[in-house]
Amino acid sequence: PPTEPEPTEEITYRRRKRKQRNADDVTDTGLRFGPDVPIEVIELSAPQLESPEADQYEVIDHKSAAAWRSAPAATWCWSTAARYCGTSPAPA
């Protein structure tokens, strides 16, 4: 006997259109605010690089991130990562 196909359920949905942006909305750094917005810079360095044994460490990475806060300012956060490369055991 022929078997009937299993019933299928049709699911539909709609997507929102992306917001139309002008070419001048994004700056050359990829940000969407102009030079009139104050910028707060937060620098986070590796504490090992400021110690007396700083020459025993090497910088392995630099990271930066930008954030738009609810206050009328932008925040840039810069951080540095270091690793121990000395000959004696790494300090605790």
XYZ file of C-alpha atoms in Angstrom:
92
model
C 0.000 0.000 0.000
C 1.279 3.485 -0.846
C 2.265 5.544 2.162
C 1.073 9.098 2.483
C 3.753 11.769 2.870
C 4.127 13.204 6.324
C 2.430 16.550 6.745
C 4.803 19.513 6.799
C 4.458 22.751 8.673
C 5.087 25.991 6.804
C 6.872 28.639 8.865
C 7.045 32.229 7.677
C 8.807 35.205 9.162
C 9.810 38.745 8.270
C 13.110 40.495 8.718
C 13.545 44.143 9.440
C 15.357 46.156 6.850
C 18.716 47.492 7.896
C 18.880 51.153 8.699
C 19.886 53.205 5.695
C 23.207 54.908 6.377
C 25.046 57.475 4.354
C 28.648 56.909 3.371
C 29.712 59.808 5.596
C 28.069 58.300 8.705
C 31.109 56.130 9.408
C 34.489 57.767 9.987
C 37.754 56.360 8.676
C 38.230 54.591 12.037
C 34.837 52.889 11.720
C 33.067 55.014 14.321
C 29.746 56.751 13.796
C 30.332 59.952 15.695
C 32.071 63.148 14.785
C 35.032 65.042 16.208
C 32.754 67.099 18.465
C 32.140 64.074 20.749
C 34.568 63.968 23.696
C 36.702 60.837 23.891
C 37.836 59.260 27.156
C 40.885 57.024 26.894
C 41.502 54.291 29.466
C 44.932 52.682 29.301
C 45.430 49.356 31.063
C 49.034 48.257 31.165
C 50.415 44.996 32.414
C 51.679 45.609 35.982
C 54.646 43.336 35.283
C 55.988 45.926 32.833
C 56.172 48.521 35.616
C 58.005 46.307 38.121
C 61.778 46.164 38.735
C 61.832 42.904 36.727
C 60.245 44.551 33.670
C 63.175 43.510 31.490
C 62.219 39.858 32.175
C 58.869 40.291 30.359
C 57.942 40.800 26.755
C 54.812 42.388 25.332
C 52.786 39.755 23.500
C 49.597 41.610 22.633
C 47.918 45.014 22.436
C 44.138 45.251 22.365
C 41.851 48.201 21.852
C 38.117 48.577 22.106
C 35.743 51.472 21.585
C 32.446 51.895 23.371
C 29.669 54.406 23.156
C 28.327 55.146 26.600
C 24.978 56.599 27.579
C 26.847 59.768 28.516
C 27.720 61.975 25.554
C 31.236 60.588 25.239
C 33.082 57.738 23.628
C 35.438 55.485 25.567
C 38.569 53.874 24.164
C 40.167 51.117 26.208
C 43.755 50.060 25.453
C 45.259 47.036 27.170
C 48.649 45.347 27.051
C 49.454 41.703 27.746
C 52.904 40.478 28.715
C 54.518 37.122 29.364
C 57.522 36.123 31.425
C 60.607 35.228 29.422
C 63.320 35.310 32.097
C 65.601 32.462 33.130
C 64.607 32.242 36.792
C 61.124 31.065 37.895
C 58.345 33.553 37.259
C 57.468 35.671 40.290
C 54.138 34.858 41.911
